[in-house]
Short mmCIF file of C-alpha atoms and ligand atoms in Angstrom, two decimals:
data_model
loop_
_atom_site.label_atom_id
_atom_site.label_comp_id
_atom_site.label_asym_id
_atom_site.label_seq_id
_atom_site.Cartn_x
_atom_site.Cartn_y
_atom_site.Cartn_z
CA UNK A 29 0.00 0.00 0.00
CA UNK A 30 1.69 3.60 -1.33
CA UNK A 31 -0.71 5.17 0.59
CA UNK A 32 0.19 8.31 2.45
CA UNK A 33 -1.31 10.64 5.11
CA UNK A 34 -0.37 14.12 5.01
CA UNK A 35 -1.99 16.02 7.93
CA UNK A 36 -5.69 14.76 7.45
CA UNK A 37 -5.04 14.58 3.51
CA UNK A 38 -4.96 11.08 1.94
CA UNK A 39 -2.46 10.76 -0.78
CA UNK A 40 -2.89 7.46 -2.79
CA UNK A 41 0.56 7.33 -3.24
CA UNK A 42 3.38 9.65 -2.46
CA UNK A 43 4.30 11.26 -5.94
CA UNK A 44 3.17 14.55 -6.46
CA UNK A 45 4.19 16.72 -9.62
CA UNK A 46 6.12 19.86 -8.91
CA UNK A 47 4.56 23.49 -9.91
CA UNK A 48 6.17 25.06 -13.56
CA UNK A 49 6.71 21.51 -14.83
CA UNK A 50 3.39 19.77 -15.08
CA UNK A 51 1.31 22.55 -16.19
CA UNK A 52 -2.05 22.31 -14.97
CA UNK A 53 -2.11 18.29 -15.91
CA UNK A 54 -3.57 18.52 -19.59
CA UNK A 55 -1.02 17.68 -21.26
CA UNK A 56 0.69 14.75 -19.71
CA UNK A 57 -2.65 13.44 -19.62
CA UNK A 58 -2.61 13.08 -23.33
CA UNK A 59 0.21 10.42 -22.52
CA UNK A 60 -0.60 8.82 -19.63
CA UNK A 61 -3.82 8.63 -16.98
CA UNK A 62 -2.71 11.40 -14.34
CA UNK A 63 -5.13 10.42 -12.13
CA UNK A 64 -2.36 7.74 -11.27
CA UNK A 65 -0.38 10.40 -9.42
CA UNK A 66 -0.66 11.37 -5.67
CA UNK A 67 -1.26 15.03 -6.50
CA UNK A 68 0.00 18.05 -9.07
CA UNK A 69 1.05 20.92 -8.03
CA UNK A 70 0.03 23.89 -10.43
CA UNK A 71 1.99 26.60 -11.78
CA UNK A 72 2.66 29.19 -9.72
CA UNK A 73 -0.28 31.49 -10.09
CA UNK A 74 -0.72 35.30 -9.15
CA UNK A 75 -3.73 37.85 -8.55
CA UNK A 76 -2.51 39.59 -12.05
CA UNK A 77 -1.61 37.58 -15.20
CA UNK A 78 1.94 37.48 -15.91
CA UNK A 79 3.71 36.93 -19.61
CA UNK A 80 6.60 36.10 -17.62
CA UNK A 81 10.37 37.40 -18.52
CA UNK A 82 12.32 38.19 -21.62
CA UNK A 83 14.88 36.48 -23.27
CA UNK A 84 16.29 32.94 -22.32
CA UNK A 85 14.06 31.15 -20.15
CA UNK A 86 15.63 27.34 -19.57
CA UNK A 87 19.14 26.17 -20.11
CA UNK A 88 20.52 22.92 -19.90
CA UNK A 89 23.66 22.37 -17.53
CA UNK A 90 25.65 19.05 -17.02
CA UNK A 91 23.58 17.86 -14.34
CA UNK A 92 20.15 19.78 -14.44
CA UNK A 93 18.84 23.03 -15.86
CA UNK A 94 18.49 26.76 -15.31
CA UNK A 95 15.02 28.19 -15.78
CA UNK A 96 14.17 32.04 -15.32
CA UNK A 97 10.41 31.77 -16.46
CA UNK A 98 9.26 34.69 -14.07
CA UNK A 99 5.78 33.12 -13.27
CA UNK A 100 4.03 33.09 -16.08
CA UNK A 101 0.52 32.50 -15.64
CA UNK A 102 -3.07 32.84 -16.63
CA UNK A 103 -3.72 35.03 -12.86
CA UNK A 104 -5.88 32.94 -9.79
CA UNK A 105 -9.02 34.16 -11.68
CA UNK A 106 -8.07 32.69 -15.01
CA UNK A 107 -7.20 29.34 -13.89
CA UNK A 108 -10.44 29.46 -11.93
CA UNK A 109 -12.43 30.36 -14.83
CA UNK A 110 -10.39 27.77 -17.82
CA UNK A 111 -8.38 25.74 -16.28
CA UNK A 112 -10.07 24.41 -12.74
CA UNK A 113 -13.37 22.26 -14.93
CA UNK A 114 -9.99 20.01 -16.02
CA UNK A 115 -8.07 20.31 -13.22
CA UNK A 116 -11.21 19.73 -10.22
CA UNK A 117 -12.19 16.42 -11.92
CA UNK A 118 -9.24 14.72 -11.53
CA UNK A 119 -9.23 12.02 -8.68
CA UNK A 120 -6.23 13.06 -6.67
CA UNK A 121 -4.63 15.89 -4.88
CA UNK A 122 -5.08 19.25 -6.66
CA UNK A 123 -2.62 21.62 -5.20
CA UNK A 124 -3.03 25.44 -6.39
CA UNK A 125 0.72 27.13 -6.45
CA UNK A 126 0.25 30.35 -4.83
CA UNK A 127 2.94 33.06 -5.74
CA UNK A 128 2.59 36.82 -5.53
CA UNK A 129 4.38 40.01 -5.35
CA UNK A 130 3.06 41.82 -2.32
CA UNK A 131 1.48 40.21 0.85
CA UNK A 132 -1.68 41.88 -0.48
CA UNK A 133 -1.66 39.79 -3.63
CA UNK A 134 -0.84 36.50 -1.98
CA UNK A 135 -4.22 37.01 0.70
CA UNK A 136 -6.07 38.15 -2.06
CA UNK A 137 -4.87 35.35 -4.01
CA UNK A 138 -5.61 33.32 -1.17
CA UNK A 139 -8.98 34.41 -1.00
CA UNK A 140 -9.84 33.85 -4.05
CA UNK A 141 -9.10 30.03 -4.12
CA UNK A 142 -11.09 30.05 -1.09
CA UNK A 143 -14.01 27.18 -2.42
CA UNK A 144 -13.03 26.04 -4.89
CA UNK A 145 -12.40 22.57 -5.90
CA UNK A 146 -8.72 22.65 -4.40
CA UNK A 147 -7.20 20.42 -1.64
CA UNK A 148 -4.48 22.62 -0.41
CA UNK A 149 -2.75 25.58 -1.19
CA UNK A 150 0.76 25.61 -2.11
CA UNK A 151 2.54 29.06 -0.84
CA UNK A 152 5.35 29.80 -3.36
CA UNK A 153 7.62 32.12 -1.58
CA UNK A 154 10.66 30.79 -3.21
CA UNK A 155 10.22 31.85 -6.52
CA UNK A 156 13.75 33.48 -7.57
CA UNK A 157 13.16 34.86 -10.89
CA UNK A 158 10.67 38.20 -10.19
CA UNK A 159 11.88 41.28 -9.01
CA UNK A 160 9.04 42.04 -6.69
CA UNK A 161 7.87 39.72 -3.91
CA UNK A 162 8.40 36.02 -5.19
CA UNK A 163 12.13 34.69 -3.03
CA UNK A 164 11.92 38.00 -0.91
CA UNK A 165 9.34 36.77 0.98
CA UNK A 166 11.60 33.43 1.62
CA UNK A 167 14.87 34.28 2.57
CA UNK A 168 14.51 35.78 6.06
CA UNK A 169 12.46 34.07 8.77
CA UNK A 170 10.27 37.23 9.92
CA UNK A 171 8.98 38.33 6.27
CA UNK A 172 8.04 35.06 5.97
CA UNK A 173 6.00 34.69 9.12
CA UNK A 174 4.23 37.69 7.74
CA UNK A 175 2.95 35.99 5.04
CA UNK A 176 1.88 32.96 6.27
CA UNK A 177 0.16 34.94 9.14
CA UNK A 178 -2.03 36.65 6.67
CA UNK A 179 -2.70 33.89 4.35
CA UNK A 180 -3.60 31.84 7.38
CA UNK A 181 -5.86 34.26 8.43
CA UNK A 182 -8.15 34.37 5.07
CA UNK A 183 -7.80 30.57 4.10
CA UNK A 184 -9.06 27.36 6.17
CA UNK A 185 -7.76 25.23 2.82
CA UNK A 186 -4.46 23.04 4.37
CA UNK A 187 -1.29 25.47 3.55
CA UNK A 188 2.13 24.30 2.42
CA UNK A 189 4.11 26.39 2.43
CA UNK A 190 7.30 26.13 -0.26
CA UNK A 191 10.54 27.48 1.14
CA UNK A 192 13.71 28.55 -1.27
CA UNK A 193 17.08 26.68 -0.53
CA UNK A 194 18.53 30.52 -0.73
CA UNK A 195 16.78 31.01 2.72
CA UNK A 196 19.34 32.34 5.23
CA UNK A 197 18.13 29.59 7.40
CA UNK A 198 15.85 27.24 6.23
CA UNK A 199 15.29 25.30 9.48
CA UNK A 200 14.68 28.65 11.34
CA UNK A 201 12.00 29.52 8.58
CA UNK A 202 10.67 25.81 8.67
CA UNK A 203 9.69 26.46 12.38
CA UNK A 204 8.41 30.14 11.48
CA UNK A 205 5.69 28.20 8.73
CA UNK A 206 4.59 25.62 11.81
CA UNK A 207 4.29 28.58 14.29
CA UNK A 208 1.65 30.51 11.81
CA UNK A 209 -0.24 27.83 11.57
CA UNK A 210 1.26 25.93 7.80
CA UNK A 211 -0.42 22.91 7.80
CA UNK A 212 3.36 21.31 5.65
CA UNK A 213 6.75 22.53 4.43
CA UNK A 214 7.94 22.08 0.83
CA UNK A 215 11.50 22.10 -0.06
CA UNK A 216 13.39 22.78 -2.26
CA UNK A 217 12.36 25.12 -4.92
CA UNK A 218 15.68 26.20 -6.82
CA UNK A 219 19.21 27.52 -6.01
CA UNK A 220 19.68 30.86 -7.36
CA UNK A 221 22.35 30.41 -10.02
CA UNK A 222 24.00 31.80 -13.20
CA UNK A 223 25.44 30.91 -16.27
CA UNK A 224 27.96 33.17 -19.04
CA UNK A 225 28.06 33.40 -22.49
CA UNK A 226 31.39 34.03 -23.42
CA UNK A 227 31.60 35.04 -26.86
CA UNK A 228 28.28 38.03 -25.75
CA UNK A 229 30.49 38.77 -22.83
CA UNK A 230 26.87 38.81 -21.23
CA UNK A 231 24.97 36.57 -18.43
CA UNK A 232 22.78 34.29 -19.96
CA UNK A 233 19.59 35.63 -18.37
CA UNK A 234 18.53 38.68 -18.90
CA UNK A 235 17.60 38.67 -14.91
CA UNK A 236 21.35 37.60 -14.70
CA UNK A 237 20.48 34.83 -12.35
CA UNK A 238 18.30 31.81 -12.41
CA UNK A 239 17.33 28.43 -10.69
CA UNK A 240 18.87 25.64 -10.93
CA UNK A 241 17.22 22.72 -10.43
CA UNK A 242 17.49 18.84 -11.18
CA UNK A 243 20.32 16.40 -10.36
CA UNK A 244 22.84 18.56 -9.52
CA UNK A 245 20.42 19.80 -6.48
CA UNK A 246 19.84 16.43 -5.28
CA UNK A 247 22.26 15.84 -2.54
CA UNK A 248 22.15 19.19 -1.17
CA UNK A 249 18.46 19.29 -0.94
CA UNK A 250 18.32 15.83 0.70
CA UNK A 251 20.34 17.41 3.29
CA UNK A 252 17.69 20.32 3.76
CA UNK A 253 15.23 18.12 3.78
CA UNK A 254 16.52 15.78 6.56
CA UNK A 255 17.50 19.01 8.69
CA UNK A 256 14.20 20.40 8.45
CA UNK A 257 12.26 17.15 8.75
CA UNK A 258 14.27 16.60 12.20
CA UNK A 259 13.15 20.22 13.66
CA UNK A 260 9.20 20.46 12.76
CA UNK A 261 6.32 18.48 13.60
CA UNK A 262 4.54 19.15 10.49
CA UNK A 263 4.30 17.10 7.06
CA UNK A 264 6.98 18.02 4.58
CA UNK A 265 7.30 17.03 0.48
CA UNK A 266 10.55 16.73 -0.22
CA UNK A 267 11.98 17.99 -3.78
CA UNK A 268 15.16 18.63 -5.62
CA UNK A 269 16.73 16.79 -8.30
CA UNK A 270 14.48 13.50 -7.98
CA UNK A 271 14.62 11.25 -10.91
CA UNK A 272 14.19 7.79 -9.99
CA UNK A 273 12.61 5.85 -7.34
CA UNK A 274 15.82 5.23 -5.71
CA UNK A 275 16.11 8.90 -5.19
CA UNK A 276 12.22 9.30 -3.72
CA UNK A 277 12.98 6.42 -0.85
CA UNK A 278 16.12 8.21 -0.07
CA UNK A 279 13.73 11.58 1.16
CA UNK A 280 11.46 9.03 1.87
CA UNK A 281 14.13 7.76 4.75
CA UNK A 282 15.20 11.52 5.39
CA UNK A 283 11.92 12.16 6.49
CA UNK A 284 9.50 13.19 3.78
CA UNK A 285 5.78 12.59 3.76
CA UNK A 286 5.29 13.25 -0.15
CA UNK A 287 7.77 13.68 -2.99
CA UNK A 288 7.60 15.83 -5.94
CA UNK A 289 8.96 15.90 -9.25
CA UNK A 290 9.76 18.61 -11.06
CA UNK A 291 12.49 18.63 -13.97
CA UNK A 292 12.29 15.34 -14.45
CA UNK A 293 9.65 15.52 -16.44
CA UNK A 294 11.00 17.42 -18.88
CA UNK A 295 13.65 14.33 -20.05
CA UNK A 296 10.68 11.54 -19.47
CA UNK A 297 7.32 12.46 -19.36
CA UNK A 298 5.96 9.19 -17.63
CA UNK A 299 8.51 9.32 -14.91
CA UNK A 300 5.72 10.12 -12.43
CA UNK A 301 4.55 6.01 -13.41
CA UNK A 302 8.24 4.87 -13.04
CA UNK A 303 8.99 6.37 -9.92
CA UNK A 304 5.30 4.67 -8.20
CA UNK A 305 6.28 1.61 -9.49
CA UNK A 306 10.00 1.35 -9.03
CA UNK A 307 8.99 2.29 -5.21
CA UNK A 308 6.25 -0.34 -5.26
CA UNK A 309 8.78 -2.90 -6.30
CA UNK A 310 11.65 -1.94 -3.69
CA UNK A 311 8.33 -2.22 -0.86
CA UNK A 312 7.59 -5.65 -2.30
CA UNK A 313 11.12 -6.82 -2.22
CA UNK A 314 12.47 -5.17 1.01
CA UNK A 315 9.06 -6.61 2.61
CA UNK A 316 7.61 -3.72 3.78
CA UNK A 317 3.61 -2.97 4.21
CA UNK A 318 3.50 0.78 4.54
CA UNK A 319 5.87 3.83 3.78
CA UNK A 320 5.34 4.73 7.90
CA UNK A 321 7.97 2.11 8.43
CA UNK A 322 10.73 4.00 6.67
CA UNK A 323 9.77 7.07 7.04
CA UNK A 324 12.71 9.45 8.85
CA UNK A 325 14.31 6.46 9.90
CA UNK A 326 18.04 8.49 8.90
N1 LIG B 420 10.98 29.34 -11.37
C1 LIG B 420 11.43 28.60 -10.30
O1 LIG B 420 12.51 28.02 -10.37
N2 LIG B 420 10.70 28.55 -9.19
C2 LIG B 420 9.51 29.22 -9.08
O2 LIG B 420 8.90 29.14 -8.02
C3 LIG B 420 9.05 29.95 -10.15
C4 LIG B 420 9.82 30.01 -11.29
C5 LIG B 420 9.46 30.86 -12.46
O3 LIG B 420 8.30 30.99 -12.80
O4 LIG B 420 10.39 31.46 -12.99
#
């Protein structure tokens, strides 16, 4: 049995797909039946629509890739109106990914999702590619607890809230989320990065810097994950560079509840499928019944 428990959410299994690479499902369900994930995570949506930013938007590294996509999205209301009739029939866990640029936007943003057919609410204040709001609300502890004050406040829908490995102190702003009430953490959305073209003499991105994400992450975000799993009481999904089941048990072990899966996608679209099964097969083999036995056992 895959099945999970995340607060008083049921999760059929523990795979969830990570916001900005799963769209709002549509797609990938044109190649596979979704409905055999744990959850999606939508893009990261705002009060206003966004075309996001100019000029290069993903580049590949060795190990992963470098995305500056500055949020664009069809606004709270637009996904409500055109995307939601797809998204709120699907049989699993329908996370909206909140994102904003001012603490008024993310409440009203908040308030807006506020009945509809959404299980949780994921709060994106890790976003590093906007200039306004996005990662400044995650990199100190007491901005942060701002946020998640006020969003608490308007919203009884269970809040996640996503936290940026760029935080000055991620387990500090972990325990800031469970003291405003988050019902989960997520971690990690990506490391502020850069890349150079030599022969322009000019940074890549037109923001200059981007997030990385994928492989390359992995190890370092296992490590965040483990650190923050052993400090709050509260659910976390675990993400960063996870591309096979292998590396799912592993923040499995470190203490995870649910997993997501973000660029991954992007190389094999049914990876979602592979990584359920491979874990099914490693429960069968290793004997074990339910994911609760493994669970933070590192
Ligand atoms: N990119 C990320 O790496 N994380 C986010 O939360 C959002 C974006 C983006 O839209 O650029």
């Amino acid at each position: 049995n895959l099945g999970v428990k995340f607060g008083n959410i049921d999760f059929k299994n523990p795979v969830v797909m990570a916001s900005g690479t799963f769209g709002f499902g549509k797609e990938y369900n044109e190649i596979y039946d979704i409905q055999k994930l744990g959850g999606i995570s939508s893009k990261g949506l705002t009060l206003e629509k966004r075309d996001g930013n100019k000029g290069m938007r993903v580049w590949e590294t060795p190990s992963g890739m470098m995305n500056s996509v500055g949020l664009e999205n069809p606004s709270v209301q637009g996904f409500i109106d055109n995307e939601l009739k797809f998204f709120k029939g699907l049989n699993l866990v329908r996370i909206a990914n909140l994102g904003g640029g001012t603490l008024d936007d993310y409440v009203k943003g908040a308030e807006l999702l506020n009945n509809q057919s959404i299980d949780m609410i994921e709060l994106n204040i890790s976003c590093p590619n906007v200039k306004a709001g996005g990662m400044a609300f995650g990199i100190k502890n007491e901005v942060a607890r701002e946020v998640v004050r006020a969003v608490r406040k308007v919203t009884d829908l269970p809040l996640v809230v996503k936290l940026s490995p760029n935080a000055e102190d991620i387990v500090g702003m972990a325990k800031v989320c469970e003291e405003e009430g988050a019902d989960g953490i997520s971690l990690v959305n990506t490391f502020k990065a850069m890349a150079i073209d030599i022969h322009k003499r000019k940074p890549v991105f037109e923001n200059i810097y981007a997030g990385l994400s994928g492989p390359a992450i992995k190890p370092i975000a296992l490590r965040m994950v483990h650190e923050v799993c052993k400090n709050v009481s509260i659910p976390v999904m675990g993400m960063g560079g996870i591309t096979t089941a292998q590396d799912a048990i592993e923040f499995i072990m470190a203490g995870a509840t649910c997993i997501q899966v973000g660029t991954a996608n992007f190389i094999n679209p049914k990876i979602g499928i592979e990584i359920i099964d491979g874990i099914e097969e490693f429960m069968k083999k290793e004997g074990i019944k339910s994911l609760d036995e493994i669970r933070g056992i590192i």
